[in-house]
PDB file of C-alpha atoms in Angstrom:
ATOM      1  CA  MET T 569     -10.421 -13.867 -20.518  1.00 45.00           C
ATOM      2  CA  PRO T 570      -6.800 -13.975 -21.746  1.00 50.00           C
ATOM      3  CA  ARG T 571      -5.127 -17.371 -21.974  1.00 52.00           C
ATOM      4  CA  VAL T 572      -1.752 -18.065 -20.426  1.00 50.00           C
ATOM      5  CA  ARG T 573      -0.334 -19.214 -23.765  1.00 55.00           C
ATOM      6  CA  ASP T 574      -1.073 -15.745 -25.177  1.00 68.00           C
ATOM      7  CA  TYR T 575       1.448 -14.105 -22.810  1.00 73.00           C
ATOM      8  CA  PRO T 576       2.784 -11.477 -22.971  1.00 80.00           C
ATOM      9  CA  LEU T 577      -0.312  -9.350 -23.493  1.00 78.00           C
ATOM     10  CA  ARG T 578      -0.178  -5.707 -24.486  1.00 78.00           C
ATOM     11  CA  LEU T 579      -1.840  -3.197 -22.200  1.00 83.00           C
ATOM     12  CA  LYS T 580      -4.956  -1.616 -23.655  1.00 85.00           C
ATOM     13  CA  GLN T 581      -4.058   1.721 -22.098  1.00 90.00           C
ATOM     14  CA  PRO T 582      -1.355   3.072 -19.792  1.00 94.00           C
ATOM     15  CA  VAL T 583      -1.795   3.313 -16.036  1.00 94.00           C
ATOM     16  CA  ARG T 584      -0.637   6.774 -14.966  1.00 93.00           C
ATOM     17  CA  ASP T 585       0.596   8.140 -11.652  1.00 93.00           C
ATOM     18  CA  VAL T 586       0.823   4.921  -9.657  1.00 95.00           C
ATOM     19  CA  GLN T 587       2.027   6.138  -6.272  1.00 95.00           C
ATOM     20  CA  ALA T 588       3.891   4.148  -3.632  1.00 96.00           C
ATOM     21  CA  PHE T 589       4.547   5.560  -0.175  1.00 96.00           C
ATOM     22  CA  LEU T 590       6.473   4.224   2.802  1.00 95.00           C
ATOM     23  CA  SER T 591       6.277   6.432   5.871  1.00 94.00           C
ATOM     24  CA  SER T 592       9.111   6.524   8.371  1.00 93.00           C
ATOM     25  CA  ALA T 593       6.686   7.570  11.131  1.00 90.00           C
ATOM     26  CA  GLY T 594       7.139   5.140  13.982  1.00 84.00           C
ATOM     27  CA  GLY T 595      10.835   4.734  13.228  1.00 86.00           C
ATOM     28  CA  LEU T 596      10.605   1.176  11.875  1.00 90.00           C
ATOM     29  CA  ARG T 597      10.367   1.797   8.127  1.00 94.00           C
ATOM     30  CA  PRO T 598      12.480   3.706   5.620  1.00 96.00           C
ATOM     31  CA  TYR T 599      10.987   6.721   3.862  1.00 95.00           C
ATOM     32  CA  ALA T 600      10.154   6.403   0.170  1.00 96.00           C
ATOM     33  CA  LEU T 601       7.673   8.253  -2.032  1.00 95.00           C
ATOM     34  CA  ALA T 602       7.465   7.560  -5.751  1.00 96.00           C
ATOM     35  CA  SER T 603       5.159   7.915  -8.744  1.00 95.00           C
ATOM     36  CA  ALA T 604       5.432   5.775 -11.871  1.00 96.00           C
ATOM     37  CA  ASP T 605       3.637   5.250 -15.175  1.00 96.00           C
ATOM     38  CA  PHE T 606       3.022   1.767 -16.598  1.00 96.00           C
ATOM     39  CA  GLU T 607       2.863   1.950 -20.392  1.00 94.00           C
ATOM     40  CA  PRO T 608       2.337  -0.614 -23.169  1.00 92.00           C
ATOM     41  CA  LEU T 609       5.627  -1.910 -24.565  1.00 89.00           C
ATOM     42  CA  VAL T 610       6.000  -3.253 -28.088  1.00 80.00           C
ATOM     43  CA  PRO T 611       8.730  -5.952 -28.069  1.00 70.00           C
ATOM     44  CA  GLU T 612      11.461  -5.262 -30.609  1.00 67.00           C
ATOM     45  CA  GLY T 613      11.566  -8.840 -31.828  1.00 60.00           C
ATOM     46  CA  GLU T 614      11.441 -12.519 -30.960  1.00 61.00           C
ATOM     47  CA  GLY T 615      13.142 -13.172 -27.645  1.00 55.00           C
ATOM     48  CA  SER T 616      13.430  -9.490 -26.701  1.00 64.00           C
ATOM     49  CA  ASP T 617      12.683  -8.392 -23.158  1.00 80.00           C
ATOM     50  CA  VAL T 618       9.029  -7.513 -22.581  1.00 87.00           C
ATOM     51  CA  LEU T 619       9.742  -5.498 -19.424  1.00 92.00           C
ATOM     52  CA  ALA T 620      11.602  -2.203 -19.313  1.00 93.00           C
ATOM     53  CA  PHE T 621      12.326   0.450 -16.710  1.00 96.00           C
ATOM     54  CA  VAL T 622      13.193   4.104 -17.294  1.00 96.00           C
ATOM     55  CA  ASN T 623      14.234   6.448 -14.491  1.00 97.00           C
ATOM     56  CA  GLU T 624      13.222   9.988 -15.467  1.00 95.00           C
ATOM     57  CA  VAL T 625      14.081  11.582 -12.108  1.00 95.00           C
ATOM     58  CA  PRO T 626      17.337  13.578 -12.346  1.00 94.00           C
ATOM     59  CA  ALA T 627      20.222  12.489 -10.145  1.00 94.00           C
ATOM     60  CA  ALA T 628      20.118  15.914  -8.478  1.00 92.00           C
ATOM     61  CA  GLU T 629      16.641  15.090  -7.130  1.00 92.00           C
ATOM     62  CA  LEU T 630      17.030  11.368  -6.355  1.00 95.00           C
ATOM     63  CA  PRO T 631      20.235   9.394  -5.732  1.00 96.00           C
ATOM     64  CA  PRO T 632      20.738   7.023  -8.687  1.00 96.00           C
ATOM     65  CA  GLU T 633      20.981   3.991  -6.407  1.00 97.00           C
ATOM     66  CA  PHE T 634      17.471   4.695  -5.095  1.00 98.00           C
ATOM     67  CA  GLY T 635      16.048   4.959  -8.611  1.00 97.00           C
ATOM     68  CA  ALA T 636      17.807   1.748  -9.631  1.00 97.00           C
ATOM     69  CA  ALA T 637      16.471  -0.028  -6.535  1.00 98.00           C
ATOM     70  CA  PHE T 638      12.922   1.072  -7.374  1.00 98.00           C
ATOM     71  CA  GLY T 639      13.354  -0.366 -10.861  1.00 97.00           C
ATOM     72  CA  GLU T 640      14.701  -3.649  -9.502  1.00 97.00           C
ATOM     73  CA  GLY T 641      11.756  -3.940  -7.136  1.00 97.00           C
ATOM     74  CA  VAL T 642       9.067  -3.177  -9.698  1.00 97.00           C
ATOM     75  CA  LEU T 643      10.539  -5.506 -12.349  1.00 95.00           C
ATOM     76  CA  ALA T 644      11.073  -8.299  -9.818  1.00 95.00           C
ATOM     77  CA  GLU T 645       7.405  -8.104  -8.830  1.00 95.00           C
ATOM     78  CA  LEU T 646       6.267  -8.130 -12.470  1.00 93.00           C
ATOM     79  CA  ARG T 647       8.502 -11.118 -13.255  1.00 92.00           C
ATOM     80  CA  ALA T 648       7.085 -12.948 -10.244  1.00 91.00           C
ATOM     81  CA  TRP T 649       3.788 -13.210 -12.151  1.00 86.00           C
ATOM     82  CA  SER T 650       5.467 -14.996 -15.085  1.00 85.00           C
ATOM     83  CA  PHE T 651       4.363 -18.319 -16.522  1.00 81.00           C
ATOM     84  CA  ASN T 652       7.136 -20.434 -18.018  1.00 78.00           C
ATOM     85  CA  GLY T 653       9.371 -17.402 -17.751  1.00 80.00           C
ATOM     86  CA  VAL T 654       7.014 -15.097 -19.684  1.00 83.00           C
ATOM     87  CA  PRO T 655       5.442 -12.123 -17.838  1.00 86.00           C
ATOM     88  CA  PRO T 656       1.704 -11.610 -18.400  1.00 85.00           C
ATOM     89  CA  TYR T 657       2.130  -8.095 -19.817  1.00 86.00           C
ATOM     90  CA  ALA T 658       4.655  -6.229 -21.930  1.00 89.00           C
ATOM     91  CA  VAL T 659       5.210  -3.079 -19.868  1.00 93.00           C
ATOM     92  CA  ARG T 660       7.533  -0.104 -19.780  1.00 94.00           C
ATOM     93  CA  VAL T 661       7.689   1.464 -16.311  1.00 97.00           C
ATOM     94  CA  ARG T 662       8.652   5.129 -16.067  1.00 97.00           C
ATOM     95  CA  LEU T 663       9.657   6.544 -12.691  1.00 97.00           C
ATOM     96  CA  ARG T 664       8.224  10.057 -12.984  1.00 94.00           C
ATOM     97  CA  ASP T 665       8.848  11.549  -9.569  1.00 94.00           C
ATOM     98  CA  ALA T 666      10.247  10.576  -6.196  1.00 95.00           C
ATOM     99  CA  ARG T 667      11.110  11.999  -2.794  1.00 94.00           C
ATOM    100  CA  TRP T 668      13.673  10.845  -0.263  1.00 95.00           C
ATOM    101  CA  ARG T 669      15.062  11.881   3.099  1.00 93.00           C
ATOM    102  CA  GLU T 670      18.736  11.931   3.854  1.00 92.00           C
ATOM    103  CA  ASP T 671      18.714   9.975   7.118  1.00 92.00           C
ATOM    104  CA  GLU T 672      15.530   7.968   6.579  1.00 95.00           C
ATOM    105  CA  SER T 673      15.655   6.598   3.016  1.00 96.00           C
ATOM    106  CA  THR T 674      17.420   3.437   1.854  1.00 97.00           C
ATOM    107  CA  ALA T 675      17.795   1.504  -1.381  1.00 97.00           C
ATOM    108  CA  ALA T 676      15.901  -1.399   0.201  1.00 97.00           C
ATOM    109  CA  GLY T 677      13.033   0.977   0.983  1.00 97.00           C
ATOM    110  CA  PHE T 678      12.781   2.104  -2.643  1.00 98.00           C
ATOM    111  CA  ALA T 679      12.890  -1.514  -3.826  1.00 98.00           C
ATOM    112  CA  TRP T 680      10.010  -2.174  -1.430  1.00 97.00           C
ATOM    113  CA  ALA T 681       8.155   0.824  -2.896  1.00 97.00           C
ATOM    114  CA  GLY T 682       8.736  -0.545  -6.404  1.00 97.00           C
ATOM    115  CA  ARG T 683       7.081  -3.835  -5.509  1.00 97.00           C
ATOM    116  CA  ARG T 684       4.127  -1.948  -4.063  1.00 96.00           C
ATOM    117  CA  ALA T 685       3.750   0.137  -7.205  1.00 97.00           C
ATOM    118  CA  ALA T 686       3.746  -3.006  -9.358  1.00 96.00           C
ATOM    119  CA  ARG T 687       1.028  -4.624  -7.231  1.00 95.00           C
ATOM    120  CA  GLU T 688      -1.125  -1.493  -7.384  1.00 94.00           C
ATOM    121  CA  ALA T 689      -0.686  -1.263 -11.163  1.00 94.00           C
ATOM    122  CA  GLY T 690      -1.611  -4.936 -11.516  1.00 92.00           C
ATOM    123  CA  HIS T 691      -4.790  -4.341  -9.536  1.00 91.00           C
ATOM    124  CA  CYS T 692      -5.669  -1.378 -11.773  1.00 91.00           C
ATOM    125  CA  ILE T 693      -5.059  -3.421 -14.926  1.00 90.00           C
ATOM    126  CA  HIS T 694      -7.162  -6.392 -13.848  1.00 87.00           C
ATOM    127  CA  GLU T 695      -9.991  -4.451 -12.193  1.00 87.00           C
ATOM    128  CA  GLY T 696     -10.095  -1.485 -14.582  1.00 86.00           C
ATOM    129  CA  VAL T 697      -9.864   1.092 -11.781  1.00 87.00           C
ATOM    130  CA  LEU T 698      -7.739   4.147 -11.084  1.00 87.00           C
ATOM    131  CA  PRO T 699      -4.677   3.900  -8.832  1.00 91.00           C
ATOM    132  CA  ARG T 700      -5.095   4.991  -5.230  1.00 90.00           C
ATOM    133  CA  PRO T 701      -3.303   8.291  -4.543  1.00 88.00           C
ATOM    134  CA  TYR T 702      -1.282   8.913  -1.398  1.00 91.00           C
ATOM    135  CA  VAL T 703      -0.571  12.623  -1.838  1.00 88.00           C
ATOM    136  CA  THR T 704      -2.357  15.678  -3.184  1.00 82.00           C
ATOM    137  CA  ARG T 705       0.763  17.828  -2.953  1.00 74.00           C
ATOM    138  CA  TRP T 706       4.263  16.498  -3.419  1.00 75.00           C
ATOM    139  CA  PRO T 707       6.523  17.728  -0.609  1.00 69.00           C
ATOM    140  CA  SER T 708       9.665  19.672  -1.364  1.00 63.00           C
ATOM    141  CA  ALA T 709      12.862  17.648  -1.239  1.00 54.00           C
ATOM    142  CA  ARG T 710      14.445  19.800   1.447  1.00 44.00           C
ATOM    143  CA  THR T 711      17.079  17.253   2.369  1.00 45.00           C
ATOM    144  CA  ALA T 712      18.312  16.739  -1.186  1.00 43.00           C
ATOM    145  CA  THR T 713      21.243  18.657  -2.611  1.00 43.00           C
ATOM    146  CA  HIS T 714      18.968  20.646  -4.922  1.00 41.00           C
ATOM    147  CA  PRO T 715      15.581  21.356  -3.298  1.00 45.00           C
ATOM    148  CA  VAL T 716      12.541  20.685  -5.462  1.00 44.00           C
ATOM    149  CA  PRO T 717       9.529  23.007  -5.101  1.00 45.00           C
ATOM    150  CA  GLU T 718       6.179  21.707  -3.942  1.00 47.00           C
ATOM    151  CA  TYR T 719       3.397  21.316  -6.462  1.00 44.00           C
ATOM    152  CA  ASP T 720      -0.265  20.369  -6.279  1.00 51.00           C
ATOM    153  CA  VAL T 721      -1.741  17.264  -7.855  1.00 51.00           C
ATOM    154  CA  PRO T 722      -5.156  17.950  -9.434  1.00 52.00           C
ATOM    155  CA  GLY T 723      -8.044  15.739  -8.398  1.00 57.00           C
ATOM    156  CA  PRO T 724     -10.711  15.210  -5.738  1.00 56.00           C
ATOM    157  CA  ARG T 725     -10.025  15.616  -2.034  1.00 59.00           C
ATOM    158  CA  PRO T 726     -11.348  13.728   1.027  1.00 64.00           C
ATOM    159  CA  SER T 727     -15.017  14.528   1.565  1.00 61.00           C
ATOM    160  CA  VAL T 728     -15.389  13.731   5.276  1.00 64.00           C
ATOM    161  CA  PRO T 729     -13.483  15.553   8.029  1.00 67.00           C
ATOM    162  CA  GLY T 730     -11.701  12.978  10.141  1.00 75.00           C
ATOM    163  CA  ARG T 731     -11.521  12.868  13.913  1.00 87.00           C
ATOM    164  CA  THR T 732      -9.108  11.128  16.229  1.00 93.00           C
ATOM    165  CA  VAL T 733     -10.215   7.584  17.018  1.00 94.00           C
ATOM    166  CA  ARG T 734      -8.048   5.801  19.579  1.00 95.00           C
ATOM    167  CA  ASP T 735      -7.594   2.103  20.262  1.00 95.00           C
ATOM    168  CA  VAL T 736      -9.596   0.495  17.484  1.00 96.00           C
ATOM    169  CA  HIS T 737      -9.244  -3.144  18.502  1.00 96.00           C
ATOM    170  CA  VAL T 738      -9.857  -5.961  16.024  1.00 96.00           C
ATOM    171  CA  ARG T 739      -9.784  -9.608  17.018  1.00 95.00           C
ATOM    172  CA  LEU T 740     -10.289 -12.219  14.305  1.00 94.00           C
ATOM    173  CA  VAL T 741      -9.713 -15.567  15.982  1.00 92.00           C
ATOM    174  CA  THR T 742     -11.283 -18.963  15.418  1.00 87.00           C
ATOM    175  CA  SER T 743     -10.166 -22.342  16.686  1.00 76.00           C
ATOM    176  CA  ALA T 744     -11.676 -24.513  13.977  1.00 71.00           C
ATOM    177  CA  ALA T 745      -9.669 -26.995  11.917  1.00 64.00           C
ATOM    178  CA  CYS T 746      -8.728 -24.214   9.487  1.00 75.00           C
ATOM    179  CA  GLY T 747      -8.529 -21.397  11.997  1.00 82.00           C
ATOM    180  CA  VAL T 748      -7.704 -17.735  11.519  1.00 91.00           C
ATOM    181  CA  PHE T 749      -5.761 -15.484  13.848  1.00 94.00           C
ATOM    182  CA  ALA T 750      -5.215 -11.732  13.652  1.00 96.00           C
ATOM    183  CA  ILE T 751      -5.293  -9.284  16.543  1.00 96.00           C
ATOM    184  CA  ALA T 752      -4.473  -5.611  16.039  1.00 97.00           C
ATOM    185  CA  THR T 753      -4.958  -2.287  17.809  1.00 97.00           C
ATOM    186  CA  THR T 754      -4.687   0.982  15.915  1.00 97.00           C
ATOM    187  CA  ASP T 755      -5.135   4.719  16.289  1.00 97.00           C
ATOM    188  CA  PHE T 756      -6.668   6.831  13.518  1.00 96.00           C
ATOM    189  CA  GLU T 757      -5.498  10.457  13.524  1.00 95.00           C
ATOM    190  CA  PRO T 758      -6.639  13.094  11.009  1.00 93.00           C
ATOM    191  CA  LEU T 759      -3.855  14.387   8.792  1.00 90.00           C
ATOM    192  CA  PRO T 760      -3.382  18.174   8.643  1.00 86.00           C
ATOM    193  CA  ALA T 761      -4.980  19.726   5.585  1.00 80.00           C
ATOM    194  CA  ASP T 762      -1.689  21.380   4.615  1.00 80.00           C
ATOM    195  CA  SER T 763       0.308  18.125   4.783  1.00 81.00           C
ATOM    196  CA  GLY T 764      -0.617  17.151   1.226  1.00 83.00           C
ATOM    197  CA  LEU T 765      -1.073  13.537   2.379  1.00 89.00           C
ATOM    198  CA  LEU T 766      -4.192  11.451   1.859  1.00 90.00           C
ATOM    199  CA  PHE T 767      -3.056   8.387   3.810  1.00 94.00           C
ATOM    200  CA  GLU T 768      -0.123   7.526   6.046  1.00 95.00           C
ATOM    201  CA  PHE T 769       0.565   4.262   7.835  1.00 96.00           C
ATOM    202  CA  ALA T 770       2.901   4.157  10.819  1.00 95.00           C
ATOM    203  CA  ALA T 771       4.066   0.662  11.740  1.00 93.00           C
ATOM    204  CA  GLU T 772       5.023   0.793  15.417  1.00 94.00           C
ATOM    205  CA  VAL T 773       5.179  -2.979  15.968  1.00 95.00           C
ATOM    206  CA  PRO T 774       8.675  -4.399  15.285  1.00 94.00           C
ATOM    207  CA  GLU T 775       9.109  -7.299  12.881  1.00 92.00           C
ATOM    208  CA  ASP T 776      10.017  -9.730  15.661  1.00 92.00           C
ATOM    209  CA  ARG T 777       6.463  -9.251  16.974  1.00 94.00           C
ATOM    210  CA  LEU T 778       4.679  -9.007  13.614  1.00 96.00           C
ATOM    211  CA  PRO T 779       6.148 -10.116  10.257  1.00 95.00           C
ATOM    212  CA  ARG T 780       6.421  -7.363   7.679  1.00 93.00           C
ATOM    213  CA  GLU T 781       4.094  -9.073   5.205  1.00 95.00           C
ATOM    214  CA  PHE T 782       1.301  -9.136   7.813  1.00 97.00           C
ATOM    215  CA  ALA T 783       1.772  -5.441   8.616  1.00 96.00           C
ATOM    216  CA  ASP T 784       1.688  -4.687   4.873  1.00 95.00           C
ATOM    217  CA  ALA T 785      -1.504  -6.710   4.475  1.00 96.00           C
ATOM    218  CA  PHE T 786      -3.134  -4.879   7.383  1.00 97.00           C
ATOM    219  CA  GLU T 787      -2.171  -1.533   5.828  1.00 96.00           C
ATOM    220  CA  HIS T 788      -3.583  -2.639   2.468  1.00 94.00           C
ATOM    221  CA  GLY T 789      -6.886  -3.576   4.098  1.00 95.00           C
ATOM    222  CA  VAL T 790      -7.174  -0.223   5.868  1.00 96.00           C
ATOM    223  CA  HIS T 791      -6.314   1.755   2.735  1.00 94.00           C
ATOM    224  CA  HIS T 792      -8.669  -0.322   0.584  1.00 92.00           C
ATOM    225  CA  THR T 793     -11.659   0.369   2.842  1.00 92.00           C
ATOM    226  CA  LEU T 794     -10.930   4.082   3.167  1.00 91.00           C
ATOM    227  CA  CYS T 795     -10.674   4.389  -0.620  1.00 89.00           C
ATOM    228  CA  ALA T 796     -13.593   2.076  -1.418  1.00 80.00           C
ATOM    229  CA  SER T 797     -16.074   4.558   0.028  1.00 66.00           C
ATOM    230  CA  GLY T 798     -14.416   7.625  -1.491  1.00 65.00           C
ATOM    231  CA  THR T 799     -14.586   9.364  -4.861  1.00 62.00           C
ATOM    232  CA  ARG T 800     -12.316   8.032  -7.610  1.00 68.00           C
ATOM    233  CA  ARG T 801     -10.508   5.872  -5.019  1.00 79.00           C
ATOM    234  CA  VAL T 802      -9.569   8.919  -2.937  1.00 83.00           C
ATOM    235  CA  PRO T 803      -9.930   8.162   0.801  1.00 87.00           C
ATOM    236  CA  THR T 804     -13.139   9.361   2.403  1.00 85.00           C
ATOM    237  CA  ALA T 805     -11.065  10.893   5.210  1.00 86.00           C
ATOM    238  CA  ALA T 806      -7.322  11.569   5.383  1.00 89.00           C
ATOM    239  CA  PHE T 807      -5.869   9.539   8.262  1.00 94.00           C
ATOM    240  CA  ARG T 808      -2.537   8.719   9.793  1.00 95.00           C
ATOM    241  CA  VAL T 809      -3.027   5.144  10.985  1.00 96.00           C
ATOM    242  CA  ARG T 810      -0.771   3.936  13.795  1.00 97.00           C
ATOM    243  CA  LEU T 811      -0.535   0.200  14.312  1.00 97.00           C
ATOM    244  CA  HIS T 812       0.777   0.032  17.876  1.00 95.00           C
ATOM    245  CA  ASP T 813      -0.083  -3.515  18.946  1.00 96.00           C
ATOM    246  CA  ALA T 814      -0.610  -6.813  17.153  1.00 97.00           C
ATOM    247  CA  LYS T 815      -0.475 -10.565  17.671  1.00 96.00           C
ATOM    248  CA  TRP T 816      -0.176 -13.396  15.188  1.00 96.00           C
ATOM    249  CA  HIS T 817      -0.063 -17.192  15.105  1.00 93.00           C
ATOM    250  CA  GLU T 818       2.513 -19.322  13.301  1.00 92.00           C
ATOM    251  CA  VAL T 819      -0.137 -21.585  11.747  1.00 91.00           C
ATOM    252  CA  ASP T 820      -3.431 -19.674  11.623  1.00 92.00           C
ATOM    253  CA  SER T 821      -2.182 -16.205  10.588  1.00 95.00           C
ATOM    254  CA  ASN T 822      -1.752 -15.146   6.973  1.00 95.00           C
ATOM    255  CA  GLU T 823      -1.887 -12.046   4.807  1.00 96.00           C
ATOM    256  CA  VAL T 824      -5.547 -12.550   3.909  1.00 95.00           C
ATOM    257  CA  VAL T 825      -6.780 -12.495   7.502  1.00 96.00           C
ATOM    258  CA  PHE T 826      -4.638  -9.463   8.391  1.00 97.00           C
ATOM    259  CA  ALA T 827      -5.972  -7.616   5.344  1.00 96.00           C
ATOM    260  CA  LYS T 828      -9.474  -8.435   6.564  1.00 96.00           C
ATOM    261  CA  ALA T 829      -8.546  -7.134  10.023  1.00 97.00           C
ATOM    262  CA  GLY T 830      -7.393  -3.883   8.421  1.00 97.00           C
ATOM    263  CA  ARG T 831     -10.690  -3.523   6.568  1.00 95.00           C
ATOM    264  CA  ARG T 832     -12.639  -4.093   9.786  1.00 95.00           C
ATOM    265  CA  ALA T 833     -10.536  -1.514  11.652  1.00 96.00           C
ATOM    266  CA  ALA T 834     -11.061   1.132   8.961  1.00 95.00           C
ATOM    267  CA  ALA T 835     -14.805   0.456   8.844  1.00 93.00           C
ATOM    268  CA  GLU T 836     -15.055   0.919  12.613  1.00 94.00           C
ATOM    269  CA  ALA T 837     -13.066   4.173  12.465  1.00 94.00           C
ATOM    270  CA  LEU T 838     -15.360   5.528   9.737  1.00 91.00           C
ATOM    271  CA  ARG T 839     -18.390   4.541  11.810  1.00 91.00           C
ATOM    272  CA  CYS T 840     -16.986   6.487  14.762  1.00 92.00           C
ATOM    273  CA  CYS T 841     -16.455   9.538  12.537  1.00 89.00           C
ATOM    274  CA  ALA T 842     -20.044   9.361  11.305  1.00 87.00           C
ATOM    275  CA  GLU T 843     -21.808   8.518  14.571  1.00 89.00           C
ATOM    276  CA  GLY T 844     -19.423   9.775  17.240  1.00 85.00           C
ATOM    277  CA  GLY T 845     -18.514   7.947  20.393  1.00 84.00           C
ATOM    278  CA  ALA T 846     -15.748   5.514  21.228  1.00 88.00           C
ATOM    279  CA  PRO T 847     -14.858   2.541  19.035  1.00 92.00           C
ATOM    280  CA  ARG T 848     -16.426  -0.803  19.795  1.00 91.00           C
ATOM    281  CA  PRO T 849     -14.281  -3.954  19.894  1.00 88.00           C
ATOM    282  CA  VAL T 850     -14.475  -5.773  16.573  1.00 89.00           C
ATOM    283  CA  ASP T 851     -14.810  -9.462  17.366  1.00 86.00           C
ATOM    284  CA  PRO T 852     -17.132 -11.228  14.913  1.00 76.00           C
ATOM    285  CA  TRP T 853     -16.514 -14.624  16.507  1.00 66.00           C
ATOM    286  CA  PRO T 854     -16.536 -14.111  20.285  1.00 60.00           C
ATOM    287  CA  ALA T 855     -15.683 -17.053  22.468  1.00 55.00           C
ATOM    288  CA  HIS T 856     -18.873 -18.556  23.881  1.00 49.00           C
ATOM    289  CA  PRO T 857     -18.705 -20.508  27.124  1.00 49.00           C
ATOM    290  CA  ARG T 858     -19.524 -24.145  26.649  1.00 51.00           C
ATOM    291  CA  GLY T 859     -22.761 -25.138  28.316  1.00 48.00           C
ATOM    292  CA  PRO T 860     -23.214 -28.135  30.603  1.00 50.00           C
ATOM    293  CA  ARG T 861     -23.498 -31.563  29.060  1.00 48.00           C
ATOM    294  CA  VAL T 862     -27.005 -32.998  28.971  1.00 42.00           C
TER     295      VAL T 862
END
């Protein structure tokens, strides 16, 4: 196991095609789709920067401010893992491809996507796994000044045909000293085969009702479970997941419990696809009425 005093470490091998996707479905998030490579970087000398970002997407295909925002987000996330100001890895990040929409994309959205890409790359580095793909075919940039043609991404496809599963309700609530609290209701809708998408998350609960970090954690849990049972981290079934209701608690809610709620919701949706029927409420700790005193 590497020691902190050995930072920065050099990657043993690059991590290719790390995709980050923010869907504007639901109207509460900006649209951003990006793919980046994380490559080993050899520092030029003592005191030189061990993190670098290169935007390889032409300005005709992606506004420069969006590419710069992606770089700021990914480098900020990598620097957040530093110890005594030294990042754990010496990395060069190359933005290979990106898509945007004229009225739905923002610089803040691409910075958000950059942070997501860095977290996914970190997971791949530490666990030795492939990155989770979001698309099998990159959409054409129809809203850009110079349209970019569609192209297919080689690799496996979902193996199980999805079906619509409505109102998957998860309730993780305990009232112990260190309680947990996460309540969420989602719909799972199969994505069209010609959409090129493997996974899409639509956040329909505004941030004043559910903080963004909890919605992100729930999405991560859903995506993790769908990919965990698939081939080469490709989702078993291609779903558009709509989070349309949620509740949280100021003390007992956190990202871990909402990620667990997302995993439980995805597992129930996959069970419905395999067995048929309506979803069952997921409540591992139901409230039991207190019996009479004796």
